[in-house]
mmCIF file of C-alpha atoms in Angstrom:
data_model
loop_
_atom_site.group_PDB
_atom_site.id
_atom_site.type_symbol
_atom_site.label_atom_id
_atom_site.label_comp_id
_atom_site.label_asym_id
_atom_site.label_seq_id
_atom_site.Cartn_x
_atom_site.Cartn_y
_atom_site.Cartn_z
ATOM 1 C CA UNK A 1 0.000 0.000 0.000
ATOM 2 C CA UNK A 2 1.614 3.365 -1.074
ATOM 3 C CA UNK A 3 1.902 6.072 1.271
ATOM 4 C CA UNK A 4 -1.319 8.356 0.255
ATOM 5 C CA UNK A 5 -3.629 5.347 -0.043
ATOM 6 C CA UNK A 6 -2.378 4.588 3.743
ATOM 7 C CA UNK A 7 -2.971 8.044 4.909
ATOM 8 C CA UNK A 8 -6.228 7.964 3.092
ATOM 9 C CA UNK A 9 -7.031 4.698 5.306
ATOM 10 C CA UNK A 10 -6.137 6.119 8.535
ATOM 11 C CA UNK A 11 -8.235 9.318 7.886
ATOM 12 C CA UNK A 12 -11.460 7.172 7.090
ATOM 13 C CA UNK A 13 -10.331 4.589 10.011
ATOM 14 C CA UNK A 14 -9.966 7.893 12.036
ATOM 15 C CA UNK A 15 -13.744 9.501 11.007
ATOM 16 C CA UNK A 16 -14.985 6.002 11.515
ATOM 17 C CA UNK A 17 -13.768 5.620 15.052
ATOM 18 C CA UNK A 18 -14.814 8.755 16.165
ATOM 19 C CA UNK A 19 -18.455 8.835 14.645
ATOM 20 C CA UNK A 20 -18.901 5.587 15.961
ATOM 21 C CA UNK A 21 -18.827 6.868 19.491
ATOM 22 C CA UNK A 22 -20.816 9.651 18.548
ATOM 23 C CA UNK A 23 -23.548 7.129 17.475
ATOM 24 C CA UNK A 24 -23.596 5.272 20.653
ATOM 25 C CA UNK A 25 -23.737 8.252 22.992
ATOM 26 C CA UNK A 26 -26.549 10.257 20.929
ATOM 27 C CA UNK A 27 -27.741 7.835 18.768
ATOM 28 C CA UNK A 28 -28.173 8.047 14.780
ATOM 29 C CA UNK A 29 -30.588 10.955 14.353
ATOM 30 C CA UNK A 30 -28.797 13.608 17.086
ATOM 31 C CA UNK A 31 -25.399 12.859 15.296
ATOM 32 C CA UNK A 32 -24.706 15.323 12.754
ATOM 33 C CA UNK A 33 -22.012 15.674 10.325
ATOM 34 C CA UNK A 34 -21.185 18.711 12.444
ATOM 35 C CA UNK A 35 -20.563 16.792 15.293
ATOM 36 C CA UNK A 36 -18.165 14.469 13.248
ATOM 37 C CA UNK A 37 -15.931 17.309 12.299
ATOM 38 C CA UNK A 38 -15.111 18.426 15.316
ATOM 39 C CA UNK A 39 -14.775 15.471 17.114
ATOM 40 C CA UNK A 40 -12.249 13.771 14.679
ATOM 41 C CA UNK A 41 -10.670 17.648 13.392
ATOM 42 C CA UNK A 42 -11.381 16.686 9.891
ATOM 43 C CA UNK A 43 -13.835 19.073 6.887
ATOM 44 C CA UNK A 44 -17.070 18.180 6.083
ATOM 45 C CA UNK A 45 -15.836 17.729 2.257
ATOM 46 C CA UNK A 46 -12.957 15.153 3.871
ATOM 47 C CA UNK A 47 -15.624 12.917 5.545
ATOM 48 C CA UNK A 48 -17.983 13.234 2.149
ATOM 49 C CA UNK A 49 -14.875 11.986 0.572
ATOM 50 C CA UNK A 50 -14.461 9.081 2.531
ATOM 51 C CA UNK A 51 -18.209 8.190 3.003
ATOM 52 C CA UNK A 52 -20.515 10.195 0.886
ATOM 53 C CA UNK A 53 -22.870 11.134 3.345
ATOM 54 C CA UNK A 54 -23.977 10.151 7.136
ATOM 55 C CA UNK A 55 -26.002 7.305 5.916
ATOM 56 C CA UNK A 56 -23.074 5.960 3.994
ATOM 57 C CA UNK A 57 -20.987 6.452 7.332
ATOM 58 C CA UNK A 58 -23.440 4.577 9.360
ATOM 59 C CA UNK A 59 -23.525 1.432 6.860
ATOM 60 C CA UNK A 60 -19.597 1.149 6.543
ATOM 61 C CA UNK A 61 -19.919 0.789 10.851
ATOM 62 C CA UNK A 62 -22.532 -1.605 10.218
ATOM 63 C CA UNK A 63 -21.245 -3.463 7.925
ATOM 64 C CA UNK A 64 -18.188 -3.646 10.387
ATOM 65 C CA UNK A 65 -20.396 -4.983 12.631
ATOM 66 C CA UNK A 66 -21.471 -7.350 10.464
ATOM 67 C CA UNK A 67 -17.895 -8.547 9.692
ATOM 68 C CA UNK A 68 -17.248 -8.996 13.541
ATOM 69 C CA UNK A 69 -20.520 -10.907 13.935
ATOM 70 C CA UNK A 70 -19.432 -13.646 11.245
ATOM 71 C CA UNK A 71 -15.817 -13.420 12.312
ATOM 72 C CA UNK A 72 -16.635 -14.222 15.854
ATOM 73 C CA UNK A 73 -19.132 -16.851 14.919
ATOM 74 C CA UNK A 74 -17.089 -18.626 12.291
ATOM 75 C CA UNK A 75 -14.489 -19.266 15.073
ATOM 76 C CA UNK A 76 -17.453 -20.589 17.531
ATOM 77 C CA UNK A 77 -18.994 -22.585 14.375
ATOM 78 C CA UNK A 78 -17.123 -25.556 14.857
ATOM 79 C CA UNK A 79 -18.065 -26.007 18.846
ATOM 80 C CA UNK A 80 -21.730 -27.058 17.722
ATOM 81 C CA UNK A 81 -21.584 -30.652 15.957
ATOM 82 C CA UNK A 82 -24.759 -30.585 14.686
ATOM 83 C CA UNK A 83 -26.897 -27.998 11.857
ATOM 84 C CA UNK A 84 -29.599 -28.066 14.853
ATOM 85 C CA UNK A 85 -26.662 -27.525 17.636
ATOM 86 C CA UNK A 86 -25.542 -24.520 15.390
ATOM 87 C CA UNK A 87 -29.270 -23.452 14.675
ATOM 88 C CA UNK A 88 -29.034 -22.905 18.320
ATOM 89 C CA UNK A 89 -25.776 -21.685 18.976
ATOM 90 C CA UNK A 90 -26.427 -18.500 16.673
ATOM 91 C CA UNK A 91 -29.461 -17.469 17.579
ATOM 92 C CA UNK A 92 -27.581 -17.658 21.269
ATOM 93 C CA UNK A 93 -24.876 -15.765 19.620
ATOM 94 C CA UNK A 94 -27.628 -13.582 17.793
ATOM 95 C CA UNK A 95 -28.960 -12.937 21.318
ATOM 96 C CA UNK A 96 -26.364 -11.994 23.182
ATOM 97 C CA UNK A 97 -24.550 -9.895 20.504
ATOM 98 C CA UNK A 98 -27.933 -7.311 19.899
ATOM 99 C CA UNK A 99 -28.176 -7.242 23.648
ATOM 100 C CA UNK A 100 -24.172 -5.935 24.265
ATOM 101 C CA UNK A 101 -23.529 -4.208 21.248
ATOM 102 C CA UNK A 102 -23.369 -0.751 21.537
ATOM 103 C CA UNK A 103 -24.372 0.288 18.137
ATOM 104 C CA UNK A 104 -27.787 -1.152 18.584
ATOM 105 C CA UNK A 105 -30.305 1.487 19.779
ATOM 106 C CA UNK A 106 -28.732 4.066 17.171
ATOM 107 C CA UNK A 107 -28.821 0.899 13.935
ATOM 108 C CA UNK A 108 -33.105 0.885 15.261
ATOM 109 C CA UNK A 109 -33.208 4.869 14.591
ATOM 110 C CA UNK A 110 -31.243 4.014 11.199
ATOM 111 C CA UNK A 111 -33.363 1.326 9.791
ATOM 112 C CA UNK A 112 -36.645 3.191 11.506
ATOM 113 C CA UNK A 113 -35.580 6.319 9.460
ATOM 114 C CA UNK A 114 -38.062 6.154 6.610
ATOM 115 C CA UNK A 115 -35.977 8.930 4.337
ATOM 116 C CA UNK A 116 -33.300 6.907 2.650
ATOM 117 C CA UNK A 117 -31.477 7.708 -0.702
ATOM 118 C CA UNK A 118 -31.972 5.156 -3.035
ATOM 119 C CA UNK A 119 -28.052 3.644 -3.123
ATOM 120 C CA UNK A 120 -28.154 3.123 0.659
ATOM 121 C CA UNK A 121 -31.791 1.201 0.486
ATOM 122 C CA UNK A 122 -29.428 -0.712 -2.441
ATOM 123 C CA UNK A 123 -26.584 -1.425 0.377
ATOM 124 C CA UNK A 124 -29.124 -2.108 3.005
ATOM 125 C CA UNK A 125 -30.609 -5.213 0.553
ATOM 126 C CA UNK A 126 -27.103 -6.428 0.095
ATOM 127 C CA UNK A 127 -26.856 -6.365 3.944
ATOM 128 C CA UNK A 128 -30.164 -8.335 4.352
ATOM 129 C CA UNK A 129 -29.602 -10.970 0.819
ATOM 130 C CA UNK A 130 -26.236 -11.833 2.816
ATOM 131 C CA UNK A 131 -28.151 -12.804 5.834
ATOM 132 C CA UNK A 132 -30.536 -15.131 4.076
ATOM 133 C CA UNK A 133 -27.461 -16.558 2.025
ATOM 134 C CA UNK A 134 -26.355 -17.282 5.482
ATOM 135 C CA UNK A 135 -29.006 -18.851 6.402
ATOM 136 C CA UNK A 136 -29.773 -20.648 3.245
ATOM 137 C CA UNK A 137 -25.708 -21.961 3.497
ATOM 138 C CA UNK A 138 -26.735 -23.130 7.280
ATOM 139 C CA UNK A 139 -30.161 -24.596 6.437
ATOM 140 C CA UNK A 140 -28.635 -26.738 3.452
ATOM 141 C CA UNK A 141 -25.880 -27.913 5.404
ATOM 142 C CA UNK A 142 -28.602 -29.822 7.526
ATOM 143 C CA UNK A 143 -30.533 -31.115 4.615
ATOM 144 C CA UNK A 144 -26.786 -32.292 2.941
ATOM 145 C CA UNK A 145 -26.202 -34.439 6.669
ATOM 146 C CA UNK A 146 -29.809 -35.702 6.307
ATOM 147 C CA UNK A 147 -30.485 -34.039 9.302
ATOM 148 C CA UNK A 148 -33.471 -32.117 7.693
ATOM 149 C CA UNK A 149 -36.258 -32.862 5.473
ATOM 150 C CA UNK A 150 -35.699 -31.906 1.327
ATOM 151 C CA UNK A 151 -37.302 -28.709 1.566
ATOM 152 C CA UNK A 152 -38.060 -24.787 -0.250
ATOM 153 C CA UNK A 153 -34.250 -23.695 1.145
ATOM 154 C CA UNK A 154 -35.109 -20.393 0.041
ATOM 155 C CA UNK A 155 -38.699 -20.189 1.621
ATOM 156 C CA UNK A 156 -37.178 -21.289 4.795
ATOM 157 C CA UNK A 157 -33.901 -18.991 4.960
ATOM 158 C CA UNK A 158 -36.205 -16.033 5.039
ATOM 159 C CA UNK A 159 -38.845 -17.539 7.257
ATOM 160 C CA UNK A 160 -35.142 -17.864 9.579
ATOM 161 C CA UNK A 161 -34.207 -14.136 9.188
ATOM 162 C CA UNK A 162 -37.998 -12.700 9.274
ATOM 163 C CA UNK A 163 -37.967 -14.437 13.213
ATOM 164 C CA UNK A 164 -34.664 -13.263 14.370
ATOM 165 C CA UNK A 165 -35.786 -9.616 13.126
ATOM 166 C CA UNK A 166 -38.850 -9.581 15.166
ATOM 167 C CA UNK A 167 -37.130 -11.353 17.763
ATOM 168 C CA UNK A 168 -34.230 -8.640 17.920
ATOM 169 C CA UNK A 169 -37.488 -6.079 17.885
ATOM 170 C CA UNK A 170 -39.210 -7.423 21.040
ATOM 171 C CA UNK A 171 -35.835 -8.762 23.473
ATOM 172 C CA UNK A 172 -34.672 -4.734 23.419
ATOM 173 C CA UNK A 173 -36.265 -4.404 27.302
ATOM 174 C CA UNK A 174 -35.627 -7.572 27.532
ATOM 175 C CA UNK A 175 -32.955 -9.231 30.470
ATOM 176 C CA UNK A 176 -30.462 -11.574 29.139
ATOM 177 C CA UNK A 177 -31.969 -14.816 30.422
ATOM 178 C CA UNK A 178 -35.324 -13.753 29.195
ATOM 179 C CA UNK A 179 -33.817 -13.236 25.831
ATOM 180 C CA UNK A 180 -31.977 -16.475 25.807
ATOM 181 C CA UNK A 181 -35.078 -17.889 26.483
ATOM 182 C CA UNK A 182 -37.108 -16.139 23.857
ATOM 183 C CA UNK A 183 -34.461 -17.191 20.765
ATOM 184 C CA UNK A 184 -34.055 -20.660 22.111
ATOM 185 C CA UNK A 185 -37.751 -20.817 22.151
ATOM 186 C CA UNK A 186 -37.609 -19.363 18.429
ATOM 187 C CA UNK A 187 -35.269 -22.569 17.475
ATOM 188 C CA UNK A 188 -37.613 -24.427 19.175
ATOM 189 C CA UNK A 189 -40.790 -23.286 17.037
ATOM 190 C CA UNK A 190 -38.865 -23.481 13.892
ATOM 191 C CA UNK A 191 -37.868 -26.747 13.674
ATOM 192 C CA UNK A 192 -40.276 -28.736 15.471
ATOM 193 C CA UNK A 193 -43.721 -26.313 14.970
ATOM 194 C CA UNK A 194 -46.261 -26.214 17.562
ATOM 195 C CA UNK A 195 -48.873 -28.607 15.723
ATOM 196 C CA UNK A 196 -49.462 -31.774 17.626
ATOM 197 C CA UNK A 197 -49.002 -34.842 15.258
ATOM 198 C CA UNK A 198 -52.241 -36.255 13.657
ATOM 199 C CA UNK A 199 -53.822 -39.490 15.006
#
């Protein structure tokens, strides 16, 4: 990496850093890009360099997020032996990661925000069509070990995400064991149903 590109890097590292902790102490909305010049010394035209605009800022820290998520589970993956074990195991991880994070409350006010240009509702689909890859990569692992039933893969991966949306939704006032309980419960309902068998 030549020298500008790496100065170029530590500048947008830099705005990144310091807008994050702007997010988490006022949230999305009260942030402004005023705010994020002084507290990182940089112009307004140098962060709209790096990031285009706030929204653009906001998605580059959650897509960061994003990266840490799958990092962190990728390296807990192996730990669960089974597609249901892992089932499980992220929707613990799922749980416990929207309860700590600190960017949490202020990603609600961003995806709550109804005013979105149209290439951040673009980046925002990318963000969501990688979860349900995810979950269609999980799902078909457990049809490949015969653990699951031949099945609509697709259908199913989005069924997956639509629950662990509305579950991250409702555990917000939520204490941690009442959470676990609530996603466990989810993994529960998903792959066994509540129907009793037929007679």
């Amino acid at each position: 990496m030549n020298k500008k590109k790496q100065q170029s890097e530590q500048t947008r590292k830099k705005i990144a850093d310091a807008s994050r902790a702007l997010f988490i102490q006022k949230g999305y909305k009260a942030t402004s890009i005023e705010d994020i010049v002084k507290a990182t010394g940089c112009s307004a035209g140098n962060i709209y360099y790096h990031f285009k605009n706030k929204e653009g800022l906001f998605l580059y820290l959650i897509e960061e997020w994003n990266e840490e998520w799958e990092e962190t589970w990728l390296a807990e993956e192996p730990l669960y032996p089974t597609t249901i074990d892992k089932l499980y195991g992220m929707a613990e991880h799922l749980a416990l990661d929207q309860l700590n994070h600190p960017l949490t409350r202020a990603a609600d006010e961003f995806y709550n925000n109804s005013e979105k240009a149209s290439d951040v509702e673009e980046r925002i689909n990318e963000i969501v069509k990688g979860y349900l890859i995810f979950n269609q990569q999980l799902l078909q692992k457990g049809i490949d070990n015969d653990e699951f039933k031949i099945t609509n893969v697709d259908g199913l991966a989005m069924i997956l995400d639509c629950l662990l949306l509305g579950l991250s939704q409702h555990s917000r006032n939520m204490q941690r064991e009442e959470t676990l309980v609530a996603y466990r419960l989810a993994m529960d309902v998903f792959l066994h149903g509540i129907a009793k068998p037929t007679k």
